[in-house]
Coordinates of N, CA and C and ligand atoms in Angstrom, one line a residue:
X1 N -118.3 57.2 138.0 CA -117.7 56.5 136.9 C -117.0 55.2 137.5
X2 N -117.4 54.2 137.0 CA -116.3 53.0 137.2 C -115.1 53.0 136.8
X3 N -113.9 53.0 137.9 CA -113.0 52.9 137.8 C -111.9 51.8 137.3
X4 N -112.5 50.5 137.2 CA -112.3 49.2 137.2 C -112.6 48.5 135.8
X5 N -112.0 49.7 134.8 CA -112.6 49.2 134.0 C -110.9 48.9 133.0
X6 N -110.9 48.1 131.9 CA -109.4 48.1 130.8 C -109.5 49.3 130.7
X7 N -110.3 50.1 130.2 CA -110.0 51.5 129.8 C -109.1 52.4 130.8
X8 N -109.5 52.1 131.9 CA -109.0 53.0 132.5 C -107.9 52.2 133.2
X9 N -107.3 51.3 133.2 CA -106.0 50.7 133.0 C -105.3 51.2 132.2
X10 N -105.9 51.2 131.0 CA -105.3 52.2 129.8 C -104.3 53.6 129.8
X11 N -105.5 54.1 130.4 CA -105.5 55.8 130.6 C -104.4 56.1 131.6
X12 N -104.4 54.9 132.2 CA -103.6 55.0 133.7 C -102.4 54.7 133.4
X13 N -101.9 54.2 132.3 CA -100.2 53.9 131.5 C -100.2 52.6 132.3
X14 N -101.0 52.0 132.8 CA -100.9 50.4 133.7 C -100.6 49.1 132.3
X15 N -101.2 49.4 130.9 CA -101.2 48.3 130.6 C -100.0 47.6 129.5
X16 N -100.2 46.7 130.2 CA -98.8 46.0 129.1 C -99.1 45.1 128.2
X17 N -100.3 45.6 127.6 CA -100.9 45.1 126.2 C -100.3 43.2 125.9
X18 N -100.6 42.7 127.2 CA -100.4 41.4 127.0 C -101.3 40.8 126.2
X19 N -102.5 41.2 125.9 CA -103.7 40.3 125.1 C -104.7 39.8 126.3
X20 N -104.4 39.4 127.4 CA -105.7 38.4 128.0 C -107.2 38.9 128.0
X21 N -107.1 40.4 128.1 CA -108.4 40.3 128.4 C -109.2 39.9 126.7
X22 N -108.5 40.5 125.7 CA -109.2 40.0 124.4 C -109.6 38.4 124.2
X23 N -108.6 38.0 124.9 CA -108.7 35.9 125.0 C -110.1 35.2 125.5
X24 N -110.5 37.0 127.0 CA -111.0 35.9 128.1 C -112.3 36.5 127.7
X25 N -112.7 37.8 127.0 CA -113.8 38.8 126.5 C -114.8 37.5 125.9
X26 N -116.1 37.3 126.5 CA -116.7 36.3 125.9 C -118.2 36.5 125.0
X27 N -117.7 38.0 124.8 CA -118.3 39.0 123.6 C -117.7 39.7 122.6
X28 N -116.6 39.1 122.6 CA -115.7 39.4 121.6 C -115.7 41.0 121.2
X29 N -115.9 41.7 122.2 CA -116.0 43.3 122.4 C -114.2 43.4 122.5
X30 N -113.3 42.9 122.3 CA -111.9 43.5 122.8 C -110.8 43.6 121.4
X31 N -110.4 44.3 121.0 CA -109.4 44.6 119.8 C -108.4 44.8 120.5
X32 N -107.0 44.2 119.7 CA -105.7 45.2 120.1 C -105.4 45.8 118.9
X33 N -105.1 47.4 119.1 CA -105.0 47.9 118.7 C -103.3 48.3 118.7
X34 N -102.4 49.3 117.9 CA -101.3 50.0 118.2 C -101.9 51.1 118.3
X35 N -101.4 51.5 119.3 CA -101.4 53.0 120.2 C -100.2 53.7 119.0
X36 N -100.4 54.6 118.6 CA -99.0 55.6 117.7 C -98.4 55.9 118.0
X37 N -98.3 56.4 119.2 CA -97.7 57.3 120.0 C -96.8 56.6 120.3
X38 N -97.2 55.8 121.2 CA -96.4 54.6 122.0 C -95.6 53.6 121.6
X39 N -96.6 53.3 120.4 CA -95.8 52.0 119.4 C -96.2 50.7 120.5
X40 N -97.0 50.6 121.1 CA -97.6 49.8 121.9 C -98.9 49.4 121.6
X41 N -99.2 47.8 121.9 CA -100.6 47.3 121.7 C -101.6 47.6 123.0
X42 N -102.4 48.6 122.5 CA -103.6 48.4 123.7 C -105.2 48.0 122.9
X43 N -105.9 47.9 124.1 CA -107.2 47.3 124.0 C -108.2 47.7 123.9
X44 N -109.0 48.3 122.5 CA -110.1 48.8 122.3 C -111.5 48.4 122.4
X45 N -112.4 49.1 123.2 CA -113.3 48.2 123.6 C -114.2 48.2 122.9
X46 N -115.6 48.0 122.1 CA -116.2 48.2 121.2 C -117.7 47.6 122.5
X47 N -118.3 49.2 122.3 CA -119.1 49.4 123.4 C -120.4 48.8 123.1
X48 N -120.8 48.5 121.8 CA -122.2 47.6 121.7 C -121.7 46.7 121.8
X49 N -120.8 45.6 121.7 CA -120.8 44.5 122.1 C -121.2 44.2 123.6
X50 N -120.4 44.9 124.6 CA -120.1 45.1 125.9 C -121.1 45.0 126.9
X51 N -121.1 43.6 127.4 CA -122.3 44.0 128.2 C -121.7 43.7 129.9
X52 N -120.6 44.8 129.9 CA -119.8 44.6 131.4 C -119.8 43.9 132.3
X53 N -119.5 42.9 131.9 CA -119.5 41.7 132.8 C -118.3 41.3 133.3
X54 N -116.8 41.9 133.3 CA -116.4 42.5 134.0 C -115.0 41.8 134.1
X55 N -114.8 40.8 133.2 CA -113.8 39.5 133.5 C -112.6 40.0 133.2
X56 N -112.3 41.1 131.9 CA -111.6 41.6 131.1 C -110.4 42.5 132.5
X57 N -110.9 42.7 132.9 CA -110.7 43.7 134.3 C -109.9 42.6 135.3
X58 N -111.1 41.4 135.6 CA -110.3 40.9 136.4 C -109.3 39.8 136.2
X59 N -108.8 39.6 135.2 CA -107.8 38.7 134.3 C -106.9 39.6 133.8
X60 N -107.1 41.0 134.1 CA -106.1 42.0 133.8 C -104.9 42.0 134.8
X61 N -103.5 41.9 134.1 CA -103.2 42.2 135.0 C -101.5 43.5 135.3
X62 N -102.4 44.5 134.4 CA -102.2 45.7 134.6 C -102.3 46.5 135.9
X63 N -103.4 46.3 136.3 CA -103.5 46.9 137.5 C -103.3 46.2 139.2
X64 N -103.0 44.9 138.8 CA -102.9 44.4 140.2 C -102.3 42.6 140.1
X65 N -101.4 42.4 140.5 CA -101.1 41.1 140.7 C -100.9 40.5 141.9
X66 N -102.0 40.1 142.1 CA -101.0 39.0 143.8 C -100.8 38.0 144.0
X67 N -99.4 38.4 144.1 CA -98.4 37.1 144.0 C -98.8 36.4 145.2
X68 N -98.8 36.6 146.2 CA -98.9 35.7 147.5 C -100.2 34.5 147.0
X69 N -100.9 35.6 146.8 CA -102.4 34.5 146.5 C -102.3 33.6 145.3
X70 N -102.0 34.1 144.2 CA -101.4 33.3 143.2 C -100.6 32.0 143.9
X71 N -99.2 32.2 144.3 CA -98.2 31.0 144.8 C -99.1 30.2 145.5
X72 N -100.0 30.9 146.7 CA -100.5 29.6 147.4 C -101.2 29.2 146.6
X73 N -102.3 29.7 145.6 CA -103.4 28.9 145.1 C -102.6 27.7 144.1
X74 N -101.4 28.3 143.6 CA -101.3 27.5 142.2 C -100.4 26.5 142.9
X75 N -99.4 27.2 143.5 CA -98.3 25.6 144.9 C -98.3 25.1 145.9
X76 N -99.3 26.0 146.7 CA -100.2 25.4 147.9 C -98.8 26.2 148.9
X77 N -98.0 27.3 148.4 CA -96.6 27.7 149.3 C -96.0 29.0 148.7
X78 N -95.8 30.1 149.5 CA -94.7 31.0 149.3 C -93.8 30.6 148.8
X79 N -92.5 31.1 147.8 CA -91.8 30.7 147.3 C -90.7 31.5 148.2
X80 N -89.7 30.9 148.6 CA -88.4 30.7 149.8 C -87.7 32.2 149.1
X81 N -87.4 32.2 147.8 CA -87.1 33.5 147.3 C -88.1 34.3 146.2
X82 N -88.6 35.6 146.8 CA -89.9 36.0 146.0 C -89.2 36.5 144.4
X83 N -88.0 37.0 144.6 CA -87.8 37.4 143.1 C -87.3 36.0 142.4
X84 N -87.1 34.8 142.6 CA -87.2 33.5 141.7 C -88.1 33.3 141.7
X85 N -89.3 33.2 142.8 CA -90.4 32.4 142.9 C -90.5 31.2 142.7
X86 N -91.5 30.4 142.9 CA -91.8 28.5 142.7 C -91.0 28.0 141.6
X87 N -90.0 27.2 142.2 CA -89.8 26.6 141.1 C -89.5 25.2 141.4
X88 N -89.2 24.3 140.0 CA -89.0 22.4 140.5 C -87.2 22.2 140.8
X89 N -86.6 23.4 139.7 CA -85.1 22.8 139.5 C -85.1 24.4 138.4
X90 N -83.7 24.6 138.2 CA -83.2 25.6 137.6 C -81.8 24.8 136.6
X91 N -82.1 24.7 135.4 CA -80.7 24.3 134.7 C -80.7 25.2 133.6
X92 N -79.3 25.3 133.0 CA -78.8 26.0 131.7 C -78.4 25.0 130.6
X93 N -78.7 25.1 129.8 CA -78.3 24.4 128.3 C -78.2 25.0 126.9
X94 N -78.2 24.4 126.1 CA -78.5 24.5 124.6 C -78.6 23.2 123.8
X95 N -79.6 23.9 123.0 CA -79.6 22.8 121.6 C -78.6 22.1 121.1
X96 N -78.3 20.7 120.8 CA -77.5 19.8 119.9 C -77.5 20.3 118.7
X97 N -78.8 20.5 118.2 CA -78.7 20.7 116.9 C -78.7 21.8 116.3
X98 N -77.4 22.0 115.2 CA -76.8 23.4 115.2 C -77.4 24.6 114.5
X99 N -78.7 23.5 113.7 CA -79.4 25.0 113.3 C -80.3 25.4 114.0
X100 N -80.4 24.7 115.1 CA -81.6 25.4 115.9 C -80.9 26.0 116.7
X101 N -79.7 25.9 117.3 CA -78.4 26.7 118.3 C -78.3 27.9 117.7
X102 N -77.8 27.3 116.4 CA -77.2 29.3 116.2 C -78.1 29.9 115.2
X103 N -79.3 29.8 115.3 CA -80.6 30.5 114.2 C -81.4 30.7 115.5
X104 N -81.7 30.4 116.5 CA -82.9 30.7 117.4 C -81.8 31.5 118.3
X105 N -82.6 32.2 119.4 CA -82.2 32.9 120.6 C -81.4 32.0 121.5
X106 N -80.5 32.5 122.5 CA -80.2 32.0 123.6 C -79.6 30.2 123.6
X107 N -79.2 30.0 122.6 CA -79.1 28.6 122.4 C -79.8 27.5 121.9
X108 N -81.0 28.4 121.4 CA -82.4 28.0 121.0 C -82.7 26.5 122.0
X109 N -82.4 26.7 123.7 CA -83.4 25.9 124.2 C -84.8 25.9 124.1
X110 N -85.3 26.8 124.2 CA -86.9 27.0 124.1 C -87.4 26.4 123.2
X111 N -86.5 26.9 121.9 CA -87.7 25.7 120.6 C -87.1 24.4 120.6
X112 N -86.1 24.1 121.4 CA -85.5 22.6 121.2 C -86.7 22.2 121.9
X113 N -87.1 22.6 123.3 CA -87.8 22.3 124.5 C -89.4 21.6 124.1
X114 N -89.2 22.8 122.9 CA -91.5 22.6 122.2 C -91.1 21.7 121.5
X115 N -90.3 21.7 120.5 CA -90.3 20.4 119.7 C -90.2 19.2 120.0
X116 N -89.4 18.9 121.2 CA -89.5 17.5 122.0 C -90.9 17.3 122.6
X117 N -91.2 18.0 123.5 CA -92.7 18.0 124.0 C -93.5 17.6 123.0
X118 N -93.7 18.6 122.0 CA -94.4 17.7 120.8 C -94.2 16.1 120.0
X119 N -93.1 16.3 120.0 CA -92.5 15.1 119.5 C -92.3 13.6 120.8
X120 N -93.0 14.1 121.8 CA -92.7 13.2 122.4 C -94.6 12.9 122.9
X121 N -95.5 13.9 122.5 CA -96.8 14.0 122.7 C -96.8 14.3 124.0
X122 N -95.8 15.3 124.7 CA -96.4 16.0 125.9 C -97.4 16.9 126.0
X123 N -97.2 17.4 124.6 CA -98.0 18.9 124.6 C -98.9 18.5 122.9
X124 N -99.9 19.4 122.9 CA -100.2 19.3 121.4 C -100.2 20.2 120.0
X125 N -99.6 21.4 121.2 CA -99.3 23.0 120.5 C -98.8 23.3 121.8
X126 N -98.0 24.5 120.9 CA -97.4 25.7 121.9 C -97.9 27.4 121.6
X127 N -98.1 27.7 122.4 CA -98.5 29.4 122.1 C -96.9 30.0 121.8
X128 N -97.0 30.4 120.6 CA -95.5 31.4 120.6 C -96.0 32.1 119.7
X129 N -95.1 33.4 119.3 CA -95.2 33.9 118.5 C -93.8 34.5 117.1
X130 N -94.8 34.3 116.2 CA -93.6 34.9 114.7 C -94.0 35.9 114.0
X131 N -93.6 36.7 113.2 CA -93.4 37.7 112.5 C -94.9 37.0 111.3
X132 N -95.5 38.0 111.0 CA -95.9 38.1 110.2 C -95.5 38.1 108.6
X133 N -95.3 36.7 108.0 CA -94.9 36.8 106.8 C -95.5 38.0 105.8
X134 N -96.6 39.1 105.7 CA -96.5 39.6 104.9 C -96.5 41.3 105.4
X135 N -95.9 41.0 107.1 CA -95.3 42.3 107.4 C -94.9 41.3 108.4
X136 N -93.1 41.8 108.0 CA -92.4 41.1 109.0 C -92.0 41.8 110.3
X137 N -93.1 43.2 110.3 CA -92.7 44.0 111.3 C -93.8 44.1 112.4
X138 N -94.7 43.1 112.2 CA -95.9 42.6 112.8 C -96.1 41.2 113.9
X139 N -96.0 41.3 115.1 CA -95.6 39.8 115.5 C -97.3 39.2 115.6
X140 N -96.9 37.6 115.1 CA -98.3 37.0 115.4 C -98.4 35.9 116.5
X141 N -99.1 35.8 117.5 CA -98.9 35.1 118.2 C -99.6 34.1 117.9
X142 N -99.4 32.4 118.0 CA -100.3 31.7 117.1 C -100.0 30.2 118.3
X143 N -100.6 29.3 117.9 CA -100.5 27.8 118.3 C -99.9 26.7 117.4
X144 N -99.0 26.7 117.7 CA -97.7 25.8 116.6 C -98.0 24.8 117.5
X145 N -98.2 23.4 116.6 CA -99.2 22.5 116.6 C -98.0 21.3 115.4
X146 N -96.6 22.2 114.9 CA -95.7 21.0 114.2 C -94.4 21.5 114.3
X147 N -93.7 20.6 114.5 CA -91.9 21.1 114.2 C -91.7 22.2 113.8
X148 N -92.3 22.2 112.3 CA -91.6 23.5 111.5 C -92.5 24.4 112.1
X149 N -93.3 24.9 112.4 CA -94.1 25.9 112.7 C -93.4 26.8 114.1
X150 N -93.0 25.6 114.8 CA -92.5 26.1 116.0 C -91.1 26.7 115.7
X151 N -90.3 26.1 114.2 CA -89.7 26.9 114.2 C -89.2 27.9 113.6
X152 N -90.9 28.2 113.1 CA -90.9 29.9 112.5 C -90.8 31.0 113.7
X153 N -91.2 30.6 114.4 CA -91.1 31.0 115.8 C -90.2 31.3 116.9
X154 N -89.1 30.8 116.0 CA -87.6 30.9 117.0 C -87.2 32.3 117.2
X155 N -86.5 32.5 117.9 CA -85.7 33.3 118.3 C -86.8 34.8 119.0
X156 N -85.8 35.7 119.7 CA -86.2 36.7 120.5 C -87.2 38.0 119.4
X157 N -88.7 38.0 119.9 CA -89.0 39.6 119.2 C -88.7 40.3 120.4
X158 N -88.2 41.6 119.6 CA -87.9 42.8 120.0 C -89.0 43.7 120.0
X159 N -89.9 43.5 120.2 CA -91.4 44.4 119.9 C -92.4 44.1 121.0
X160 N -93.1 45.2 120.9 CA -94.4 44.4 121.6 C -95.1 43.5 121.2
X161 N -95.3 42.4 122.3 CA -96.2 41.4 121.9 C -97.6 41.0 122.6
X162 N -99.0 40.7 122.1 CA -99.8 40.8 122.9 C -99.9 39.1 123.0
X163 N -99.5 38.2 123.3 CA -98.9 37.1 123.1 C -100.3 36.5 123.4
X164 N -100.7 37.0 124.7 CA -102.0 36.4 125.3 C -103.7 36.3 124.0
X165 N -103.4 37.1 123.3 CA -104.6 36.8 122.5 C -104.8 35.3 121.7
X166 N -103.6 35.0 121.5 CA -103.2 33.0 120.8 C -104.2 32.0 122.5
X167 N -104.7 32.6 123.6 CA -105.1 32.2 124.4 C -106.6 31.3 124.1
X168 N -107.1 32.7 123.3 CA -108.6 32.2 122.7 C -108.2 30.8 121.9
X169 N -107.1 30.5 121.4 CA -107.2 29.5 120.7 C -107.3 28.0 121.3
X170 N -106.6 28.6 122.9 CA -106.7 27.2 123.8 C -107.9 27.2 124.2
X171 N -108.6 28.2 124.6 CA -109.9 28.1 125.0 C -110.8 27.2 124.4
X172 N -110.7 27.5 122.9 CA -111.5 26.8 121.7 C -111.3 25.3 121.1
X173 N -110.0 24.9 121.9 CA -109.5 23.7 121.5 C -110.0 22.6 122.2
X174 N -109.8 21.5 121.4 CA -110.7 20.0 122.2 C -110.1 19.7 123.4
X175 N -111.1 19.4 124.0 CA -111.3 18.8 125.4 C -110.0 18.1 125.5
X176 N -109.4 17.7 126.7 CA -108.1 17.2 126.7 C -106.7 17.3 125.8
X177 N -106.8 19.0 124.9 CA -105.5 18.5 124.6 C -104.9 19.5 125.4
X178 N -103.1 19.1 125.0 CA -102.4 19.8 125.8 C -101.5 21.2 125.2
X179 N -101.1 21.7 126.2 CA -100.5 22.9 125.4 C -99.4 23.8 126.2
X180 N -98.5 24.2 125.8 CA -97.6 24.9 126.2 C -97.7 26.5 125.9
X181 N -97.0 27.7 127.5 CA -97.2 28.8 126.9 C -96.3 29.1 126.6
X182 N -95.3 30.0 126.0 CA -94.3 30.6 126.0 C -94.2 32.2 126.1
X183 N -93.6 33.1 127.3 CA -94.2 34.3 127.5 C -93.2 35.2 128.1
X184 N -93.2 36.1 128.7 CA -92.8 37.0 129.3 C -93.6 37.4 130.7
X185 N -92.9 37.4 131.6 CA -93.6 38.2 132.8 C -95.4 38.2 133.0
X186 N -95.2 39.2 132.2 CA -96.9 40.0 131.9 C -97.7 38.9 131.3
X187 N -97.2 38.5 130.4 CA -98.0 37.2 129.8 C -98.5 36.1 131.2
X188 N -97.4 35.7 131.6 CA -97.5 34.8 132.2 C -98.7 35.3 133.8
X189 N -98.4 36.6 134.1 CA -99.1 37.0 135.0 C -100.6 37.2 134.6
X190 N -100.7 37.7 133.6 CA -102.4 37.6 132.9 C -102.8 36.1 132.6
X191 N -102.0 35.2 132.1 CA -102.2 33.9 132.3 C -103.1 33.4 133.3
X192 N -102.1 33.6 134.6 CA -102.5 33.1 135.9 C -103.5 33.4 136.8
X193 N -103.8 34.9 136.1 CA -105.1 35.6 136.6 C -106.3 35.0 135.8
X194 N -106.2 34.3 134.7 CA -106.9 34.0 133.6 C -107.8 32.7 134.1
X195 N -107.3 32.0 134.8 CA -106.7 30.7 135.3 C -107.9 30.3 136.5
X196 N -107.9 31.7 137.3 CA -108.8 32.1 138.9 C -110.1 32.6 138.1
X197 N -110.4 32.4 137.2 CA -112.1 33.0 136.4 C -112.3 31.6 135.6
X198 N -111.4 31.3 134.6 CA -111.5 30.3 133.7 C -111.5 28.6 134.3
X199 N -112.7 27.8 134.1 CA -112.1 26.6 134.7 C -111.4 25.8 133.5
X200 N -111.5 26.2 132.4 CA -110.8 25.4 131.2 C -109.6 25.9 131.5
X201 N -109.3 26.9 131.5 CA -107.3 27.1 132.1 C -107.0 26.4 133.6
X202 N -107.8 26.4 134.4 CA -107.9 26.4 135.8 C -108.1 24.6 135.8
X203 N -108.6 24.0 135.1 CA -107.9 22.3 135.5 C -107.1 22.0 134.8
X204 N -107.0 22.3 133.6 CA -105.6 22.1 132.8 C -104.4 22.0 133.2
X205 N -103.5 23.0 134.4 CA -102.9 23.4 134.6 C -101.9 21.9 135.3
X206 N -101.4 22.3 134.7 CA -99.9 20.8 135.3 C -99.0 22.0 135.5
X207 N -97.8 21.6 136.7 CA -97.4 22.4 137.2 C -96.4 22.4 137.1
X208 N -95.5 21.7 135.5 CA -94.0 22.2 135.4 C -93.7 23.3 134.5
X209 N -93.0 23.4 135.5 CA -92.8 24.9 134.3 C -90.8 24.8 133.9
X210 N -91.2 25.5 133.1 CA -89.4 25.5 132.4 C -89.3 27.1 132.9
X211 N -88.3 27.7 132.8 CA -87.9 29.0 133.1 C -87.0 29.4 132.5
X212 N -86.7 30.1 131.4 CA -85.3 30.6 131.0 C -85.3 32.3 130.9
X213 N -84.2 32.4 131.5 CA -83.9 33.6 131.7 C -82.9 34.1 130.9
X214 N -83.4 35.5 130.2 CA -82.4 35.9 128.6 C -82.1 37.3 129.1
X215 N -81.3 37.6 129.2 CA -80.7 38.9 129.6 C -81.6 39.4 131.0
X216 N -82.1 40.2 131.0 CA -83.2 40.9 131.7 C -84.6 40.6 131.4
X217 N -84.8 39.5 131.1 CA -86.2 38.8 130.5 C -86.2 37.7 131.3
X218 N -87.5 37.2 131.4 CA -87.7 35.8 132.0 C -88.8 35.3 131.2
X219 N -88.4 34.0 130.5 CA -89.0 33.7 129.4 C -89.8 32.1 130.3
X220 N -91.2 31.8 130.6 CA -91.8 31.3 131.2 C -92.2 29.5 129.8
X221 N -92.4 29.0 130.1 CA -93.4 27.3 129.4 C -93.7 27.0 130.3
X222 N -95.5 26.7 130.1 CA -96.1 26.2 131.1 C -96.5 25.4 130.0
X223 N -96.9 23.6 130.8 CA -97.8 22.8 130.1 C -98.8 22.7 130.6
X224 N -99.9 22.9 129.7 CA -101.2 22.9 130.2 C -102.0 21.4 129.7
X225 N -102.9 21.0 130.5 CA -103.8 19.9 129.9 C -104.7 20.2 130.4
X226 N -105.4 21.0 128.7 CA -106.2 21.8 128.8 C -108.1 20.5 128.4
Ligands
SF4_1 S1 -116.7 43.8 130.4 FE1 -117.0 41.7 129.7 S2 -118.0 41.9 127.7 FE2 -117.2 43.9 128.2 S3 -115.2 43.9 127.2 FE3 -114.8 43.2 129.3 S4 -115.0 41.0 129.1 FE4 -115.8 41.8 127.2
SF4_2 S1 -105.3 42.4 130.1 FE1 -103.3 43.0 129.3 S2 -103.8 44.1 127.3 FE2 -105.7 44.0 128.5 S3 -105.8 45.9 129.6 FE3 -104.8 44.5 131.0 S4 -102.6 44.7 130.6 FE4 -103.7 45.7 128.9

């Protein structure tokens, strides 16, 4: 039996239902599903689609991340401290403006951050995600592409998110535009793995990244020019 498969990522309690392999599946064989049990999103594979080709697996990154290989490929360098890893500069802030300060998370830098980028035409969407208006207990992860959209988007979910599925949408999008991710850890590590298979993520990639760190979270923006 192949071992190397999502499923057995699955089986193995490895995955953290980030979405990528559903983004990168180019048989659209991949669902997320909620697990009941768990109250977690995992990945159902729909086996006539499937014709195992194997990407799902290796853009997973449930079962394996390597960091060393990742840092050099993506900054040509080990990072001086592994638990910060690569970075340009580290600052703390907050938003000026007071409904986006005290209505979003953490000072609502993050959506101050998308909305300038947009408004300044750095980026042309952002991957984030918001509640589903007609289950607000459902997060959707989407490509906010205006002000207001980004900031339906504000503030911290407390839930699982498979953030990486809004990926397919960069995939699909025109030639040259740009895009920001907004993520967690796991996101951002399925990202990167996404990145070493995909050349449409894999030249896009501009190399600043924002970093904010929210309690015990590390909340990642990458700009891509995708
Ligand atoms: S093996 Fe390939 S076709 Fe099958 S689910 Fe994974 S990515 Fe999709
Ligand atoms: S890519 Fe993400 S969602 Fe898919 S199996 Fe791996 S950890 Fe789970």
């Amino acid at each position: 039996m192949n071992d190397h498969t999502i499923s057995q990522v699955v089986k193995d309690n490895l995955c953290t239902g980030c979405g990528t392999c559903l983004a990168l599946c180019p048989n659209e064989a991949i669902e997320m599903v909620i697990d009941e049990k768990k109250g977690v999103y995992v990945p159902e594979l729909n086996e006539e689609k499937c014709n195992n080709c194997g990407i799902c697996y290796k853009v997973c990154p449930g079962h394996e991340v390597d960091f060393k290989e990742l840092n050099l490929e993506i900054f040509g360098k080990e990072p001086d401290d592994i638990l910060i890893g690569n970075y340009l500069n580290c600052y703390i802030g907050y938003s000026t403006d007071y409904d986006i300060r005290y209505n979003s998370s953490s000072g609502g830098l993050v959506t101050q951050l998308l909305i300038f980028a947009l408004e300044e035409g750095i980026i042309d969407g952002a991957l984030v995600t918001r509640m589903k208006k007609d289950n607000p207990l459902e997060p959707e992860p989407f490509i906010a592409r205006t002000r207001e959209e980004v900031i339906e988007a504000r503030g911290s979910k407390y839930c699982p998110v498979p953030a990486n599925v809004a990926l397919k949408e960069i995939l699909n999008s025109k030639e040259g535009e740009k895009f920001a991710v907004v993520g967690l850890p796991c996101h951002i590590h399925g990202l990167r793995k996404a990145q070493q298979v995909n050349e449409k993520l894999k030249e896009g990639v501009d190399n600043r990244v924002i970093s904010h760190r929210n309690h015990h979270r590390t909340c990642h923006i990458r700009i891509y020019n995708v």
